[in-house]
Every structure is written in structure tokens, then in C-alpha cells.
mmCIF file of C-alpha atoms in Angstrom:
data_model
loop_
_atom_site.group_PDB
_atom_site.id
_atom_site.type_symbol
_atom_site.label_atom_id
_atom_site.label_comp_id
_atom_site.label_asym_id
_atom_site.label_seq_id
_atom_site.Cartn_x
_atom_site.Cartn_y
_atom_site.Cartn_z
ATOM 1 C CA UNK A 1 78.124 104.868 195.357
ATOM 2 C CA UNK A 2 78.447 106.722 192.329
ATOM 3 C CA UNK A 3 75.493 107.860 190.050
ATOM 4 C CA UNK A 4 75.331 108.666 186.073
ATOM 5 C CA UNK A 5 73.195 109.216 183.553
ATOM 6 C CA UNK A 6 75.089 106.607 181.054
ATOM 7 C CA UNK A 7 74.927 102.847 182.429
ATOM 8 C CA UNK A 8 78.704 101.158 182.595
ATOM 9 C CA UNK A 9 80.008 99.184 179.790
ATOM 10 C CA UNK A 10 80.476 96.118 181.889
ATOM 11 C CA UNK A 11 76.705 96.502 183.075
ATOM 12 C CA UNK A 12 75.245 97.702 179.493
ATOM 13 C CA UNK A 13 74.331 94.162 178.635
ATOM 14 C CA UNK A 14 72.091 93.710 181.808
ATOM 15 C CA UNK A 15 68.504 94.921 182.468
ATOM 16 C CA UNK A 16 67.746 97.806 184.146
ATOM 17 C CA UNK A 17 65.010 100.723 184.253
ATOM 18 C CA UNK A 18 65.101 103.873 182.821
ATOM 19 C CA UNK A 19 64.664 107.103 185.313
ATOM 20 C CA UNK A 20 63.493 110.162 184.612
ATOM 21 C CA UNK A 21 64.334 113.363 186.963
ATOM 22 C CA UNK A 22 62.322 112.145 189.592
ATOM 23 C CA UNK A 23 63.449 108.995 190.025
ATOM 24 C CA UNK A 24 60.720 107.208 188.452
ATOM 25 C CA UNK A 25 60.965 104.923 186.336
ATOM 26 C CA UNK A 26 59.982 105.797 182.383
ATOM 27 C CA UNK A 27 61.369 102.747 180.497
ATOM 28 C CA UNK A 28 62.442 99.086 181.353
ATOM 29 C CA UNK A 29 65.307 97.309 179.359
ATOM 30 C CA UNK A 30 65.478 93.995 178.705
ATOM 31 C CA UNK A 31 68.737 91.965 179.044
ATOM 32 C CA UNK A 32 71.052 91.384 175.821
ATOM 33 C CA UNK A 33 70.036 88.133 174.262
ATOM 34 C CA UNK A 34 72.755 85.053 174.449
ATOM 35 C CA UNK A 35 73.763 84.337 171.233
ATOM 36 C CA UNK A 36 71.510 81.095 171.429
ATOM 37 C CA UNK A 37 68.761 83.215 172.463
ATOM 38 C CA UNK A 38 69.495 85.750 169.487
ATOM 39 C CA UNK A 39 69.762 82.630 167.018
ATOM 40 C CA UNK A 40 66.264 81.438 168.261
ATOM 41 C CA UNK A 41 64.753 84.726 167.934
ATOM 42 C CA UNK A 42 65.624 85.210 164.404
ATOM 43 C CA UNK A 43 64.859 81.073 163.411
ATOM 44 C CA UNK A 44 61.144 82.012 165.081
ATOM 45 C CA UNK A 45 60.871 85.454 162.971
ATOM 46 C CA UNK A 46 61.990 83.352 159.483
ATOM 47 C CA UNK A 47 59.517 80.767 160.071
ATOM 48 C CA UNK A 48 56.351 83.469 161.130
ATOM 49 C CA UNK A 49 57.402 85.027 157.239
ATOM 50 C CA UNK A 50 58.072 81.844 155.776
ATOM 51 C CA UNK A 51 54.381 81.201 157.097
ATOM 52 C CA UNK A 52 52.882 84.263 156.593
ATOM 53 C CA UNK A 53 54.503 84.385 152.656
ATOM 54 C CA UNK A 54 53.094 80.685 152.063
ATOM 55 C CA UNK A 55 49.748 81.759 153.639
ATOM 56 C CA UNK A 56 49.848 84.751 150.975
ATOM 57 C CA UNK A 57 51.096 82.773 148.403
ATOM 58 C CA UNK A 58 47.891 80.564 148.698
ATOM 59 C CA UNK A 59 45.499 83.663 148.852
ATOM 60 C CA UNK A 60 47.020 84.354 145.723
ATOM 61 C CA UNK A 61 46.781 80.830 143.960
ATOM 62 C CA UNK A 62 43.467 80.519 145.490
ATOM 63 C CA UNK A 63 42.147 84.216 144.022
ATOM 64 C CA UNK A 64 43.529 83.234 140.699
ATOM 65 C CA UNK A 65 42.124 79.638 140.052
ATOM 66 C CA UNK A 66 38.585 81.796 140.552
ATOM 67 C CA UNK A 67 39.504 84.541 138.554
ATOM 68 C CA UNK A 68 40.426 81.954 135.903
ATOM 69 C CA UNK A 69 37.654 79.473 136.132
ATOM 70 C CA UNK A 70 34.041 80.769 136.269
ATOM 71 C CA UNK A 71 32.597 77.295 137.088
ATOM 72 C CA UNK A 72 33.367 73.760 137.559
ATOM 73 C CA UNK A 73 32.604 72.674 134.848
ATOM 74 C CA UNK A 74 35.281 75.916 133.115
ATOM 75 C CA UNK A 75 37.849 73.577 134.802
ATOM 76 C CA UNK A 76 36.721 70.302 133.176
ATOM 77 C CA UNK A 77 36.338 71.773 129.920
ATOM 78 C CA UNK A 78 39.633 73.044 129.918
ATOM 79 C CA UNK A 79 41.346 69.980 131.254
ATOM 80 C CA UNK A 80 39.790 67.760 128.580
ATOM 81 C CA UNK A 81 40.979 70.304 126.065
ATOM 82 C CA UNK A 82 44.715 69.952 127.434
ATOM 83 C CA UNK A 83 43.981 65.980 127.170
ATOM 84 C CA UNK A 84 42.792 66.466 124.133
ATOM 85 C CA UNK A 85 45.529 68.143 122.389
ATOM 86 C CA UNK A 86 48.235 65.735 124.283
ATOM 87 C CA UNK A 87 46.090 62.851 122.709
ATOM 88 C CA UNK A 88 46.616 64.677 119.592
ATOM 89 C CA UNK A 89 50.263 65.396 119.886
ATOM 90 C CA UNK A 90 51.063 61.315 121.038
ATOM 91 C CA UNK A 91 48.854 59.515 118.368
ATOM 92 C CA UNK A 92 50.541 62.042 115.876
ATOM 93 C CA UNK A 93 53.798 61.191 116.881
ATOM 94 C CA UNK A 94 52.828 57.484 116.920
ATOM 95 C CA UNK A 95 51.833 58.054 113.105
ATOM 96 C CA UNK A 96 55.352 59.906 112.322
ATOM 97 C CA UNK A 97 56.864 56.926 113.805
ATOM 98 C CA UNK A 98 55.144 54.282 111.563
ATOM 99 C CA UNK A 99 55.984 56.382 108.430
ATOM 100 C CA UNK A 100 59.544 56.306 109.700
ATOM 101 C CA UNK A 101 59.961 52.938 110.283
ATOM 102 C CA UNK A 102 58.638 52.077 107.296
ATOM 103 C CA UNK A 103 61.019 54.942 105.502
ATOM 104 C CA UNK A 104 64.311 53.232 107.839
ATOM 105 C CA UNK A 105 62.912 49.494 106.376
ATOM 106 C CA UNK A 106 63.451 50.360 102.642
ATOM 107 C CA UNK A 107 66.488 52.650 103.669
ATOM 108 C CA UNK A 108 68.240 49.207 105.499
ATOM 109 C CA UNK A 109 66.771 46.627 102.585
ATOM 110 C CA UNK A 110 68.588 48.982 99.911
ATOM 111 C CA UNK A 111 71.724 48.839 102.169
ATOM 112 C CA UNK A 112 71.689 45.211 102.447
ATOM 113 C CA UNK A 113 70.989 45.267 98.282
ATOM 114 C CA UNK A 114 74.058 47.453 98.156
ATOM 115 C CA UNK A 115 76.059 45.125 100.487
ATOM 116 C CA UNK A 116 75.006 41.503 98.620
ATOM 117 C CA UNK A 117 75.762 42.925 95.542
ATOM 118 C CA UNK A 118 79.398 43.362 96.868
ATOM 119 C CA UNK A 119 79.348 47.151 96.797
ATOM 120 C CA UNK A 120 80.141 49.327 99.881
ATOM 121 C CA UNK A 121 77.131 51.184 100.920
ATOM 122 C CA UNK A 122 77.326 54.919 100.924
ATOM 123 C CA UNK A 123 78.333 57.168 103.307
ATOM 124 C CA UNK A 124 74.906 59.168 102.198
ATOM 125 C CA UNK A 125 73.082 55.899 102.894
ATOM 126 C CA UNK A 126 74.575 55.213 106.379
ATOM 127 C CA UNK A 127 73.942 59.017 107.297
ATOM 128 C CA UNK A 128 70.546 58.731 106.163
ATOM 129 C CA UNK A 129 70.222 55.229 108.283
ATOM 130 C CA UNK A 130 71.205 56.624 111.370
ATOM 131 C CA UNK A 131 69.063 59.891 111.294
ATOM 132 C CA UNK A 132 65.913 57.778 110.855
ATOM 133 C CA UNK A 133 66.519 55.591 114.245
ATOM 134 C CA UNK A 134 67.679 58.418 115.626
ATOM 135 C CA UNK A 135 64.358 60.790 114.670
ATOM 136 C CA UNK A 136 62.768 57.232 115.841
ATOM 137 C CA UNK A 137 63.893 57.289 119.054
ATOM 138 C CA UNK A 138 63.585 61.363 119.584
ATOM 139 C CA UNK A 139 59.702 60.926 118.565
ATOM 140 C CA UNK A 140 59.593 57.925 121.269
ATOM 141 C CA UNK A 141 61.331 60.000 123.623
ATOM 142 C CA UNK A 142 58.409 63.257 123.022
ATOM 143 C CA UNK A 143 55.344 60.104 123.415
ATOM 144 C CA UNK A 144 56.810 59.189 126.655
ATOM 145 C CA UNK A 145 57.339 63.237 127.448
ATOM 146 C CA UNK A 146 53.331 63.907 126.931
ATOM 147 C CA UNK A 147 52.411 60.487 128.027
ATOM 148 C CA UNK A 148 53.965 62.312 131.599
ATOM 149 C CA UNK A 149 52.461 65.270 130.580
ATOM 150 C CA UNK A 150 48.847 63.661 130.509
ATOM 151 C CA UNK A 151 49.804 61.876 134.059
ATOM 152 C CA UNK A 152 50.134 65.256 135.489
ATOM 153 C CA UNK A 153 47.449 67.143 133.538
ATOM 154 C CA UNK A 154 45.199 64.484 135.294
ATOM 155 C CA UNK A 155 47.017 65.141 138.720
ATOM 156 C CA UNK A 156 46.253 69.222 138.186
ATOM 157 C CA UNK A 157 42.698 68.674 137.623
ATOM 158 C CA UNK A 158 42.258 66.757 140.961
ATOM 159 C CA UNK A 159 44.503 69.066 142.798
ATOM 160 C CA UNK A 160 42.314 72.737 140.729
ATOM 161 C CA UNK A 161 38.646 71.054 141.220
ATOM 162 C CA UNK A 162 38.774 69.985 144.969
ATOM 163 C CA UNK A 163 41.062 73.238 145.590
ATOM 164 C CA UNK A 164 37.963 75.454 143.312
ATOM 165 C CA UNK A 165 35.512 74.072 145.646
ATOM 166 C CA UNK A 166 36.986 74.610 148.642
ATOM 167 C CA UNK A 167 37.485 78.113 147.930
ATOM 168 C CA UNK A 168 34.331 78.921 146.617
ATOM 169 C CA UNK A 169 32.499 77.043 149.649
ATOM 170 C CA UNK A 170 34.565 79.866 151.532
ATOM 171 C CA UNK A 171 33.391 82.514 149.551
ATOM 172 C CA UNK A 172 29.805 81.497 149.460
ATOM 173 C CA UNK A 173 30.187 81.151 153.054
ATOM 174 C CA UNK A 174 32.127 84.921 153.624
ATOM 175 C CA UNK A 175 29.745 86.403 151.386
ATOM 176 C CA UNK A 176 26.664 84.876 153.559
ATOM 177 C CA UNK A 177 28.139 85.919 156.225
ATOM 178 C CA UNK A 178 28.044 89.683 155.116
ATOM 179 C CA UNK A 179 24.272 89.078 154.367
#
């Protein structure tokens, strides 16, 4: 038998205890971790701070939708002024629209004028033809953009008033508590 105070290479990977002059024991150490145990280990650790980051995340969502609403009602107001303004912004649009399909109607009658009276019709014209249905089409595209917009403003407001009462029910209730 042969006794040391470093632990063989071939048995470093093991456990074993720790001795101090006296013999006793002062520290256990585990066994190296398999590589599937290792891999586990560190999967376990990622998801307690994935966990722990969305938990904080939510304190933080939570401590700014009171911060930025004083009320209910804060929250209401402000989502009917978003819905407001993308009301605005669509029946605009829908107006720009009518003036430029009326503008693209006289633009295509003089072409066809142009054409009947055996004349080529511009180059000028043509341009002018195609930036109209293509402005057309571009406004079209931005009603359909805040038409989405208004879907999703609606969505927020469900998702900010049941999440503001929630968190001010637990709140209320923490700051009872402390009563």
C-alpha cells in the first residue's frame, strides 16, 4: 500500500474524501460527471436562467404597463386614440385613392383620345399612367397595413387591460398585506 497526498491520475475522476493530518475527513468529492451527465447539468442550468430571465422580463413589462397607465380607463383612452388616428390614416388614404382614380380616369380617356385620333401617346403620358396605378396600389397596400395595425391595436388592449388588472389586484393585495 502506498500513501500520498495527490490522488492518481487514473483514480482523479472518482470520488473520494479529503483528509486532513489526522485522518479525518475535511472534504468529500464528488465523481466527474459523464459527459451525458455534464450535458444535462448545463441543459437544467440554461432552462433555470431562461426561466428566471422570462420571470424578470415580466416583472419588468408588468412594472412598466403601471408606470405608464395610471388607471384603466388611461389604457382605454389611449387605445381609442391609437384607433383613432389609424381610422384617420385609412379613411385618408381611402380619399387619396378616389382623387387618384379619378386623376388615372382622365389620364387613360386622354390616352385613348390620343390613340383614336391616330397619334401615338406619349411617353410622358404612359409614365404618368403607370405612376397613378402604381401610387393606387401603394395607398391600397398602407389601408391593408393599418387595417392590420387596428387588428392588433385591438389585440394589445385585451392583452394591457386584463394584464393591468392582474397586476394591480397583486399590488393591492402586497400592499394589504404590509398593512
Amino acid at each position: 500500500v502506498h500513501y500520498s497526498d495527490q490522488v492518481p491520475p487514473n483514480q482523479a475522476k472518482q470520488a473520494r474524501s479529503e483528509l486532513n493530518e489526522q485522518g479525518v475527513a475535511v472534504k468529500q468529492v464528488d465523481r466527474a460527471l459523464t459527459a451525458e451527465e455534464l450535458a444535462a447539468r448545463r441543459a437544467e442550468e440554461k432552462a433555470a436562467a431562461d426561466a428566471a430571465a422570462a420571470i424578470a422580463a415580466e416583472r419588468e413589462r408588468d412594472r412598466t404597463l403601471l408606470d405608464s397607465y395610471a388607471s384603466e380607463e388611461d389604457i382605454t383612452r389611449s387605445y381609442n386614440q391609437r384607433v383613432d388616428l389609424l381610422d384617420q390614416t385609412i379613411e385618408a388614404r381611402k380619399v387619396e385613392i378616389g382623387l387618384r382614380e379619378k386623376n388615372l380616369a382622365d389620364l387613360v380617356g386622354r390616352a385613348a383620345d390620343t390613340e383614336r385620333s391616330g397619334r401615338a401617346v406619349p411617353e410622358v403620358l404612359q409614365k404618368m399612367i403607370k405612376d397613378e396605378r402604381t401610387e393606387i396600389e401603394r395607398q391600397r397596400g398602407d389601408i391593408k397595413k393599418r387595417e392590420q395595425e387596428r387588428v392588433q391595436a385591438e389585440k394589445d388592449y385585451k392583452v394591457d387591460i386584463n394584464r393591468y388588472r392582474e397586476v394591480a389586484a397583486r399590488y393591492a393585495k402586497d400592499a394589504e398585506a404590509e398593512d
